[in-house]
mmCIF file of C-alpha atoms and ligand atoms in Angstrom:
data_model
loop_
_atom_site.group_PDB
_atom_site.id
_atom_site.type_symbol
_atom_site.label_atom_id
_atom_site.label_comp_id
_atom_site.label_asym_id
_atom_site.label_seq_id
_atom_site.Cartn_x
_atom_site.Cartn_y
_atom_site.Cartn_z
ATOM 1 C CA MET A 1 4.524 5.153 19.057
ATOM 2 C CA SER A 2 5.627 6.975 15.931
ATOM 3 C CA HIS A 3 5.006 5.501 12.482
ATOM 4 C CA ILE A 4 8.043 4.383 10.474
ATOM 5 C CA PRO A 5 7.474 5.026 6.753
ATOM 6 C CA VAL A 6 7.595 1.769 4.774
ATOM 7 C CA LEU A 7 9.624 1.375 1.543
ATOM 8 C CA LEU A 8 10.419 5.100 1.659
ATOM 9 C CA LYS A 9 13.514 4.886 -0.555
ATOM 10 C CA GLU A 10 11.671 2.803 -3.158
ATOM 11 C CA VAL A 11 8.602 5.082 -3.074
ATOM 12 C CA MET A 12 10.804 8.108 -3.789
ATOM 13 C CA ASN A 13 12.621 6.233 -6.513
ATOM 14 C CA TYR A 14 9.442 5.298 -8.430
ATOM 15 C CA LEU A 15 7.535 8.523 -7.708
ATOM 16 C CA ASP A 16 10.593 10.489 -8.780
ATOM 17 C CA PRO A 17 9.371 13.940 -7.681
ATOM 18 C CA LYS A 18 11.272 16.865 -9.198
ATOM 19 C CA PRO A 19 11.562 20.548 -8.250
ATOM 20 C CA GLY A 20 8.350 22.364 -9.151
ATOM 21 C CA ASP A 21 6.219 19.196 -9.280
ATOM 22 C CA PHE A 22 2.707 18.861 -7.884
ATOM 23 C CA ILE A 23 2.450 15.587 -5.939
ATOM 24 C CA ILE A 24 -0.491 14.053 -4.060
ATOM 25 C CA ASP A 25 0.104 12.014 -0.923
ATOM 26 C CA GLY A 26 -3.286 10.281 -0.796
ATOM 27 C CA THR A 27 -2.638 8.676 2.609
ATOM 28 C CA PHE A 28 -0.790 11.338 4.601
ATOM 29 C CA GLY A 29 -0.723 9.433 7.945
ATOM 30 C CA GLU A 30 2.087 11.002 9.915
ATOM 31 C CA GLY A 31 3.663 12.575 6.859
ATOM 32 C CA GLY A 32 6.651 10.254 6.483
ATOM 33 C CA TYR A 33 6.407 10.354 2.678
ATOM 34 C CA THR A 34 5.157 13.964 2.503
ATOM 35 C CA SER A 35 8.212 15.147 4.389
ATOM 36 C CA GLU A 36 10.591 13.616 1.801
ATOM 37 C CA ILE A 37 8.455 14.689 -1.163
ATOM 38 C CA LEU A 38 8.423 18.299 0.080
ATOM 39 C CA LYS A 39 12.226 18.304 0.003
ATOM 40 C CA ALA A 40 12.265 16.933 -3.550
ATOM 41 C CA VAL A 41 9.677 19.305 -5.048
ATOM 42 C CA ASP A 42 11.500 22.183 -3.396
ATOM 43 C CA SER A 43 10.121 25.678 -2.798
ATOM 44 C CA SER A 44 8.601 25.827 -6.305
ATOM 45 C CA GLY A 45 6.571 22.611 -5.892
ATOM 46 C CA THR A 46 3.367 21.663 -4.095
ATOM 47 C CA VAL A 47 2.149 18.668 -2.122
ATOM 48 C CA LEU A 48 -1.527 17.909 -1.547
ATOM 49 C CA ALA A 49 -1.828 15.769 1.592
ATOM 50 C CA VAL A 50 -5.067 13.802 1.916
ATOM 51 C CA ASP A 51 -6.201 11.653 4.820
ATOM 52 C CA LEU A 52 -9.531 10.299 5.957
ATOM 53 C CA SER A 53 -8.595 10.740 9.571
ATOM 54 C CA PRO A 54 -9.315 14.175 11.072
ATOM 55 C CA VAL A 55 -6.722 13.374 13.756
ATOM 56 C CA ALA A 56 -4.003 12.749 11.159
ATOM 57 C CA ILE A 57 -4.886 16.018 9.409
ATOM 58 C CA LYS A 58 -4.905 18.011 12.651
ATOM 59 C CA ASN A 59 -1.524 16.641 13.758
ATOM 60 C CA GLY A 60 -0.135 17.207 10.267
ATOM 61 C CA LYS A 61 -1.226 20.836 10.258
ATOM 62 C CA ASP A 62 0.686 21.388 13.509
ATOM 63 C CA LYS A 63 3.764 19.472 12.396
ATOM 64 C CA PHE A 64 4.045 21.043 8.927
ATOM 65 C CA LYS A 65 2.991 24.595 9.809
ATOM 66 C CA LYS A 66 5.931 26.176 7.980
ATOM 67 C CA ASP A 67 5.242 24.348 4.711
ATOM 68 C CA ILE A 68 1.576 25.369 4.823
ATOM 69 C CA GLU A 69 2.537 28.999 5.393
ATOM 70 C CA SER A 70 4.998 28.946 2.508
ATOM 71 C CA GLY A 71 2.261 27.595 0.234
ATOM 72 C CA ASN A 72 4.063 24.319 -0.510
ATOM 73 C CA LEU A 73 1.642 22.074 1.353
ATOM 74 C CA ILE A 74 -2.159 21.835 1.232
ATOM 75 C CA PHE A 75 -4.197 19.551 3.474
ATOM 76 C CA LYS A 76 -7.510 17.944 2.624
ATOM 77 C CA GLN A 77 -9.465 15.712 4.982
ATOM 78 C CA GLY A 78 -11.382 13.143 2.978
ATOM 79 C CA ASN A 79 -11.315 9.874 1.086
ATOM 80 C CA PHE A 80 -8.707 9.545 -1.649
ATOM 81 C CA SER A 81 -11.391 7.851 -3.717
ATOM 82 C CA GLU A 82 -12.975 11.292 -4.252
ATOM 83 C CA LEU A 83 -9.922 12.848 -5.870
ATOM 84 C CA GLY A 84 -11.172 12.056 -9.348
ATOM 85 C CA ASP A 85 -14.655 13.531 -8.736
ATOM 86 C CA SER A 86 -14.456 17.041 -10.098
ATOM 87 C CA PHE A 87 -17.280 18.288 -7.876
ATOM 88 C CA VAL A 88 -15.504 17.462 -4.610
ATOM 89 C CA SER A 89 -11.923 17.355 -5.773
ATOM 90 C CA PRO A 90 -9.490 19.935 -4.454
ATOM 91 C CA LEU A 91 -7.394 19.535 -7.624
ATOM 92 C CA ILE A 92 -6.726 22.718 -9.499
ATOM 93 C CA GLU A 93 -4.494 20.938 -11.955
ATOM 94 C CA LYS A 94 -3.505 17.381 -12.731
ATOM 95 C CA ALA A 95 -0.665 16.007 -10.653
ATOM 96 C CA ASP A 96 2.827 14.773 -11.513
ATOM 97 C CA GLY A 97 2.568 11.986 -8.983
ATOM 98 C CA LEU A 98 0.259 10.181 -6.575
ATOM 99 C CA VAL A 99 1.311 7.898 -3.750
ATOM 100 C CA LEU A 100 -0.931 5.640 -1.665
ATOM 101 C CA ASP A 101 0.302 3.807 1.423
ATOM 102 C CA LEU A 102 -2.612 1.592 2.362
ATOM 103 C CA GLY A 103 -3.471 0.506 5.849
ATOM 104 C CA PHE A 104 -3.071 2.381 9.067
ATOM 105 C CA SER A 105 -0.321 4.202 10.871
ATOM 106 C CA SER A 106 0.703 2.586 14.148
ATOM 107 C CA SER A 107 -0.458 5.462 16.323
ATOM 108 C CA GLU A 108 -3.841 5.537 14.619
ATOM 109 C CA ILE A 109 -4.599 1.986 15.611
ATOM 110 C CA GLU A 110 -3.423 2.623 19.131
ATOM 111 C CA ASP A 111 -4.612 6.137 19.900
ATOM 112 C CA TYR A 112 -7.601 6.938 17.779
ATOM 113 C CA GLY A 113 -10.328 5.931 20.227
ATOM 114 C CA ARG A 114 -12.745 4.798 17.527
ATOM 115 C CA GLY A 115 -12.548 1.077 18.060
ATOM 116 C CA PHE A 116 -9.864 0.113 15.532
ATOM 117 C CA SER A 117 -7.835 -1.829 18.098
ATOM 118 C CA PHE A 118 -8.796 -5.061 19.837
ATOM 119 C CA MET A 119 -6.324 -4.127 22.571
ATOM 120 C CA ARG A 120 -8.450 -1.287 23.964
ATOM 121 C CA ASP A 121 -12.007 -1.179 25.194
ATOM 122 C CA GLU A 122 -13.664 1.468 23.055
ATOM 123 C CA PRO A 123 -16.991 2.116 21.313
ATOM 124 C CA LEU A 124 -17.147 -0.174 18.273
ATOM 125 C CA LEU A 125 -17.125 2.446 15.499
ATOM 126 C CA MET A 126 -14.162 1.551 13.205
ATOM 127 C CA THR A 127 -15.017 4.511 10.996
ATOM 128 C CA TYR A 128 -13.110 7.774 10.689
ATOM 129 C CA GLU A 129 -16.094 10.079 10.607
ATOM 130 C CA ASP A 130 -19.353 10.308 12.535
ATOM 131 C CA SER A 131 -21.257 10.643 9.267
ATOM 132 C CA LYS A 132 -20.469 7.013 8.340
ATOM 133 C CA GLU A 133 -22.329 3.975 9.651
ATOM 134 C CA PRO A 134 -20.360 2.572 12.627
ATOM 135 C CA LEU A 135 -19.705 -1.148 12.911
ATOM 136 C CA ARG A 136 -21.901 -1.517 16.015
ATOM 137 C CA ASP A 137 -24.906 -0.330 13.932
ATOM 138 C CA ALA A 138 -23.976 -2.506 10.963
ATOM 139 C CA LEU A 139 -23.880 -5.546 13.252
ATOM 140 C CA ARG A 140 -27.552 -4.975 14.073
ATOM 141 C CA ARG A 141 -28.546 -5.420 10.443
ATOM 142 C CA LEU A 142 -26.034 -7.981 9.147
ATOM 143 C CA LYS A 143 -27.235 -11.554 8.827
ATOM 144 C CA LYS A 144 -25.202 -14.512 10.033
ATOM 145 C CA ASP A 145 -24.124 -15.572 6.541
ATOM 146 C CA GLU A 146 -23.228 -11.991 5.619
ATOM 147 C CA ILE A 147 -20.898 -11.776 8.624
ATOM 148 C CA GLU A 148 -19.361 -15.111 7.645
ATOM 149 C CA LYS A 149 -18.741 -13.873 4.095
ATOM 150 C CA ILE A 150 -17.118 -10.630 5.320
ATOM 151 C CA LEU A 151 -14.764 -12.577 7.584
ATOM 152 C CA ARG A 152 -13.875 -15.130 4.929
ATOM 153 C CA ASP A 153 -13.533 -12.760 1.960
ATOM 154 C CA TYR A 154 -11.674 -9.906 3.602
ATOM 155 C CA SER A 155 -9.319 -11.713 5.950
ATOM 156 C CA GLY A 156 -9.363 -15.377 4.957
ATOM 157 C CA GLU A 157 -10.458 -16.291 8.504
ATOM 158 C CA ARG A 158 -10.681 -20.102 8.656
ATOM 159 C CA PHE A 159 -13.169 -20.009 11.512
ATOM 160 C CA ALA A 160 -15.439 -17.533 9.726
ATOM 161 C CA ARG A 161 -18.593 -19.594 10.249
ATOM 162 C CA LYS A 162 -17.997 -20.269 13.965
ATOM 163 C CA ILE A 163 -17.143 -16.629 14.654
ATOM 164 C CA ALA A 164 -20.145 -15.390 12.646
ATOM 165 C CA GLU A 165 -22.424 -17.674 14.661
ATOM 166 C CA SER A 166 -20.965 -16.510 17.937
ATOM 167 C CA ILE A 167 -21.261 -12.826 17.009
ATOM 168 C CA TRP A 168 -24.810 -13.340 15.858
ATOM 169 C CA GLU A 169 -25.843 -15.238 19.000
ATOM 170 C CA THR A 170 -24.202 -12.642 21.261
ATOM 171 C CA GLN A 171 -25.867 -9.869 19.292
ATOM 172 C CA ARG A 172 -29.296 -11.480 19.703
ATOM 173 C CA LYS A 173 -28.974 -11.467 23.484
ATOM 174 C CA LYS A 174 -27.559 -7.954 23.743
ATOM 175 C CA PRO A 175 -26.262 -5.712 20.924
ATOM 176 C CA ILE A 176 -22.465 -5.558 20.746
ATOM 177 C CA GLU A 177 -21.408 -1.979 21.551
ATOM 178 C CA THR A 178 -17.687 -2.119 22.340
ATOM 179 C CA THR A 179 -14.460 -3.634 21.033
ATOM 180 C CA PHE A 180 -14.060 -5.913 24.049
ATOM 181 C CA GLU A 181 -17.588 -7.284 23.612
ATOM 182 C CA LEU A 182 -16.653 -8.192 20.040
ATOM 183 C CA VAL A 183 -13.346 -9.686 21.205
ATOM 184 C CA ASP A 184 -15.233 -11.838 23.767
ATOM 185 C CA ALA A 185 -17.672 -13.088 21.138
ATOM 186 C CA VAL A 186 -14.726 -14.118 18.928
ATOM 187 C CA LYS A 187 -12.584 -15.628 21.674
ATOM 188 C CA LYS A 188 -15.246 -17.813 23.205
ATOM 189 C CA THR A 189 -15.733 -19.804 20.028
ATOM 190 C CA LEU A 190 -12.103 -20.280 18.990
ATOM 191 C CA PRO A 191 -9.785 -23.128 20.010
ATOM 192 C CA LYS A 192 -7.317 -22.224 22.768
ATOM 193 C CA ASN A 193 -4.330 -22.744 20.444
ATOM 194 C CA TYR A 194 -5.739 -20.519 17.651
ATOM 195 C CA GLU A 195 -2.936 -19.898 15.120
ATOM 196 C CA MET A 196 -0.591 -21.395 17.750
ATOM 197 C CA GLY A 197 -0.734 -18.105 19.610
ATOM 198 C CA ARG A 198 1.049 -16.235 16.810
ATOM 199 C CA ILE A 199 -1.665 -13.615 16.472
ATOM 200 C CA HIS A 200 -4.403 -12.290 18.713
ATOM 201 C CA PRO A 201 -7.610 -14.311 18.108
ATOM 202 C CA ALA A 202 -9.485 -11.186 16.985
ATOM 203 C CA THR A 203 -6.819 -9.940 14.516
ATOM 204 C CA ARG A 204 -8.501 -11.250 11.357
ATOM 205 C CA THR A 205 -12.008 -10.394 12.509
ATOM 206 C CA PHE A 206 -11.039 -6.768 13.177
ATOM 207 C CA LEU A 207 -9.186 -6.499 9.864
ATOM 208 C CA ALA A 208 -12.139 -7.884 7.898
ATOM 209 C CA PHE A 209 -14.684 -5.593 9.562
ATOM 210 C CA ARG A 210 -12.425 -2.555 9.043
ATOM 211 C CA ILE A 211 -12.101 -3.257 5.317
ATOM 212 C CA PHE A 212 -15.851 -3.841 5.066
ATOM 213 C CA ILE A 213 -17.142 -0.865 7.031
ATOM 214 C CA ASN A 214 -14.830 1.619 5.285
ATOM 215 C CA ASP A 215 -15.239 0.023 1.830
ATOM 216 C CA GLU A 216 -11.459 0.092 1.559
ATOM 217 C CA LEU A 217 -11.250 -2.091 -1.537
ATOM 218 C CA GLY A 218 -13.920 -0.078 -3.367
ATOM 219 C CA ALA A 219 -12.018 3.145 -2.634
ATOM 220 C CA LEU A 220 -8.788 1.670 -3.982
ATOM 221 C CA GLU A 221 -10.418 0.398 -7.160
ATOM 222 C CA LYS A 222 -12.059 3.770 -7.784
ATOM 223 C CA ILE A 223 -8.942 5.909 -7.475
ATOM 224 C CA LEU A 224 -6.948 3.594 -9.744
ATOM 225 C CA ARG A 225 -9.701 3.741 -12.384
ATOM 226 C CA ASP A 226 -9.735 7.544 -12.081
ATOM 227 C CA SER A 227 -5.952 7.908 -12.364
ATOM 228 C CA GLU A 228 -6.111 9.421 -15.857
ATOM 229 C CA HIS A 229 -8.261 12.275 -14.458
ATOM 230 C CA ILE A 230 -5.881 12.858 -11.576
ATOM 231 C CA LEU A 231 -2.467 12.554 -13.214
ATOM 232 C CA LYS A 232 -0.803 14.351 -16.100
ATOM 233 C CA HIS A 233 0.746 12.459 -19.003
ATOM 234 C CA GLY A 234 3.964 11.049 -17.629
ATOM 235 C CA GLY A 235 2.596 11.273 -14.069
ATOM 236 C CA ARG A 236 3.316 8.351 -11.775
ATOM 237 C CA ILE A 237 1.185 6.423 -9.358
ATOM 238 C CA VAL A 238 2.881 4.419 -6.621
ATOM 239 C CA VAL A 239 0.937 2.097 -4.315
ATOM 240 C CA VAL A 240 2.224 0.326 -1.211
ATOM 241 C CA SER A 241 -0.121 -2.407 -0.020
ATOM 242 C CA PHE A 242 -0.009 -4.853 2.869
ATOM 243 C CA GLN A 243 -2.584 -7.495 2.004
ATOM 244 C CA SER A 244 -2.978 -9.821 -0.937
ATOM 245 C CA LEU A 245 -6.519 -8.594 -1.696
ATOM 246 C CA GLU A 246 -5.279 -5.033 -2.090
ATOM 247 C CA ASP A 247 -2.247 -6.074 -4.086
ATOM 248 C CA LYS A 248 -4.475 -8.088 -6.413
ATOM 249 C CA ILE A 249 -6.646 -5.030 -7.079
ATOM 250 C CA VAL A 250 -3.583 -2.881 -7.831
ATOM 251 C CA LYS A 251 -2.114 -5.558 -10.090
ATOM 252 C CA ASN A 252 -5.357 -6.032 -12.051
ATOM 253 C CA GLU A 253 -6.239 -2.342 -12.360
ATOM 254 C CA PHE A 254 -2.711 -1.528 -13.557
ATOM 255 C CA LYS A 255 -2.995 -4.314 -16.139
ATOM 256 C CA ASN A 256 -6.336 -2.911 -17.340
ATOM 257 C CA ILE A 257 -4.864 0.575 -17.688
ATOM 258 C CA GLU A 258 -1.873 -0.781 -19.606
ATOM 259 C CA LYS A 259 -4.152 -2.815 -21.900
ATOM 260 C CA THR A 260 -6.075 0.316 -22.927
ATOM 261 C CA GLY A 261 -2.777 2.061 -23.741
ATOM 262 C CA LYS A 262 -3.289 4.676 -21.031
ATOM 263 C CA GLY A 263 -0.426 3.632 -18.804
ATOM 264 C CA LYS A 264 2.806 1.698 -18.516
ATOM 265 C CA ILE A 265 3.558 -0.595 -15.579
ATOM 266 C CA LEU A 266 6.956 0.266 -14.074
ATOM 267 C CA THR A 267 7.182 -2.740 -11.743
ATOM 268 C CA LYS A 268 6.899 -6.064 -13.570
ATOM 269 C CA LYS A 269 6.963 -7.727 -10.154
ATOM 270 C CA PRO A 270 5.939 -6.086 -6.874
ATOM 271 C CA ILE A 271 8.845 -4.601 -4.918
ATOM 272 C CA PRO A 272 9.244 -5.996 -1.370
ATOM 273 C CA PRO A 273 11.261 -4.428 1.467
ATOM 274 C CA ASP A 274 14.838 -5.675 1.868
ATOM 275 C CA ARG A 275 15.984 -7.779 4.812
ATOM 276 C CA LYS A 276 17.382 -4.796 6.657
ATOM 277 C CA GLU A 277 14.066 -2.947 6.552
ATOM 278 C CA ILE A 278 12.139 -6.020 7.714
ATOM 279 C CA LEU A 279 14.519 -6.425 10.653
ATOM 280 C CA GLU A 280 14.188 -2.756 11.571
ATOM 281 C CA ASN A 281 10.429 -2.528 11.077
ATOM 282 C CA ARG A 282 8.400 -5.715 11.392
ATOM 283 C CA ARG A 283 5.294 -4.003 10.020
ATOM 284 C CA SER A 284 7.036 -3.695 6.644
ATOM 285 C CA ARG A 285 7.322 -7.458 6.159
ATOM 286 C CA SER A 286 4.134 -7.858 4.117
ATOM 287 C CA ALA A 287 4.550 -4.634 2.093
ATOM 288 C CA LYS A 288 4.507 -4.645 -1.705
ATOM 289 C CA LEU A 289 5.079 -1.680 -3.980
ATOM 290 C CA ARG A 290 3.687 -1.325 -7.513
ATOM 291 C CA ALA A 291 4.075 1.674 -9.803
ATOM 292 C CA LEU A 292 2.591 2.860 -13.101
ATOM 293 C CA GLU A 293 3.237 5.781 -15.412
ATOM 294 C CA VAL A 294 0.218 7.436 -17.028
ATOM 295 C CA LEU A 295 0.675 7.812 -20.798
HETATM 296 C C1 SAM B 1 -0.119 3.633 6.630
HETATM 297 S S1 SAM B 1 -0.750 5.225 6.899
HETATM 298 C C2 SAM B 1 0.238 6.236 5.905
HETATM 299 C C3 SAM B 1 1.559 6.545 6.508
HETATM 300 C C4 SAM B 1 2.365 7.583 5.770
HETATM 301 N N1 SAM B 1 2.804 7.111 4.472
HETATM 302 C C5 SAM B 1 3.553 7.998 6.595
HETATM 303 O O1 SAM B 1 4.683 7.724 6.180
HETATM 304 O O2 SAM B 1 3.361 8.605 7.656
HETATM 305 C C6 SAM B 1 -2.233 5.206 6.029
HETATM 306 C C7 SAM B 1 -3.095 6.445 6.227
HETATM 307 O O3 SAM B 1 -4.087 6.417 5.210
HETATM 308 C C8 SAM B 1 -5.292 6.864 5.737
HETATM 309 N N2 SAM B 1 -6.337 6.301 4.878
HETATM 310 C C9 SAM B 1 -6.752 5.005 4.804
HETATM 311 N N3 SAM B 1 -7.686 4.879 3.844
HETATM 312 C C10 SAM B 1 -7.848 6.130 3.290
HETATM 313 C C11 SAM B 1 -8.677 6.648 2.248
HETATM 314 N N4 SAM B 1 -9.514 5.851 1.595
HETATM 315 N N5 SAM B 1 -8.573 7.960 1.942
HETATM 316 C C12 SAM B 1 -7.705 8.775 2.609
HETATM 317 N N6 SAM B 1 -6.911 8.333 3.619
HETATM 318 C C13 SAM B 1 -6.984 7.030 3.943
HETATM 319 C C14 SAM B 1 -5.300 6.403 7.165
HETATM 320 O O4 SAM B 1 -6.089 7.256 7.938
HETATM 321 C C15 SAM B 1 -3.823 6.511 7.528
HETATM 322 O O5 SAM B 1 -3.544 7.729 8.175
#
């Protein structure tokens, strides 16, 4: 299934890329935003497309071959949190704009084969790269109360304690190696009418572990703190988030930047999708956009 870009019109409106601009798409995904930004920056502009996922980068290189050849598009596989680190950063100059679309593209969850989806039986990795500690290894070292805290803090799971106990007990008998083994450990402890059947019983557990194992909140905090090293004066940062924890980080970091006089918040309130977009793309329903201009 192909990914439908969320809040695309609003992203372009706040990012406001102009011909000749240098823009960073920090979460390339399937290139929904990059494609529009390339049109706006025109043949004199450049886009740097970053993604943690080697699969996203490989597909992007095939799909956008022409733009790479014309020198308008550069790909970089890595964590957007490293963009401000001069020793690893691919930045030759500061950018006119940076956009982050947090979360995952639909096809990544479904096709990646690294254990992101509770719908497929796969090795329980949940990381993008082999160099990072996979979840199945982390589960061998995490204590019961640490698992409970991850589930509660990162996904608000009401049954965090019960699930943590079940995972821990299962783990003691035989280490959990696959997604379905984790799903079983979750399911067997939850009431049959969990969330009245609205979501899969393992939805929150998988979300919480994904945020934890990839340090997603730490990465977000870091890039926002580094924005003055990444963006020019007048450069804009636009963030689309899907969970309240992420939105809270964006809101607070933007406030901190504004307080120090280094930026101006462009969205007094977060921008949600309109009704039409929600009807056309259910995934957009929890999206929130915030934007800031670096001073
Ligand atoms: C929701 S998708 C982006 C979709 C994109 N805007 C589009 O329209 O096709 C998010 C992407 O960000 C990537 N990602 C998540 N965290 C990242 C990070 N810390 N650094 C770089 N990429 C990241 C994921 O691999 C995924 O491909």
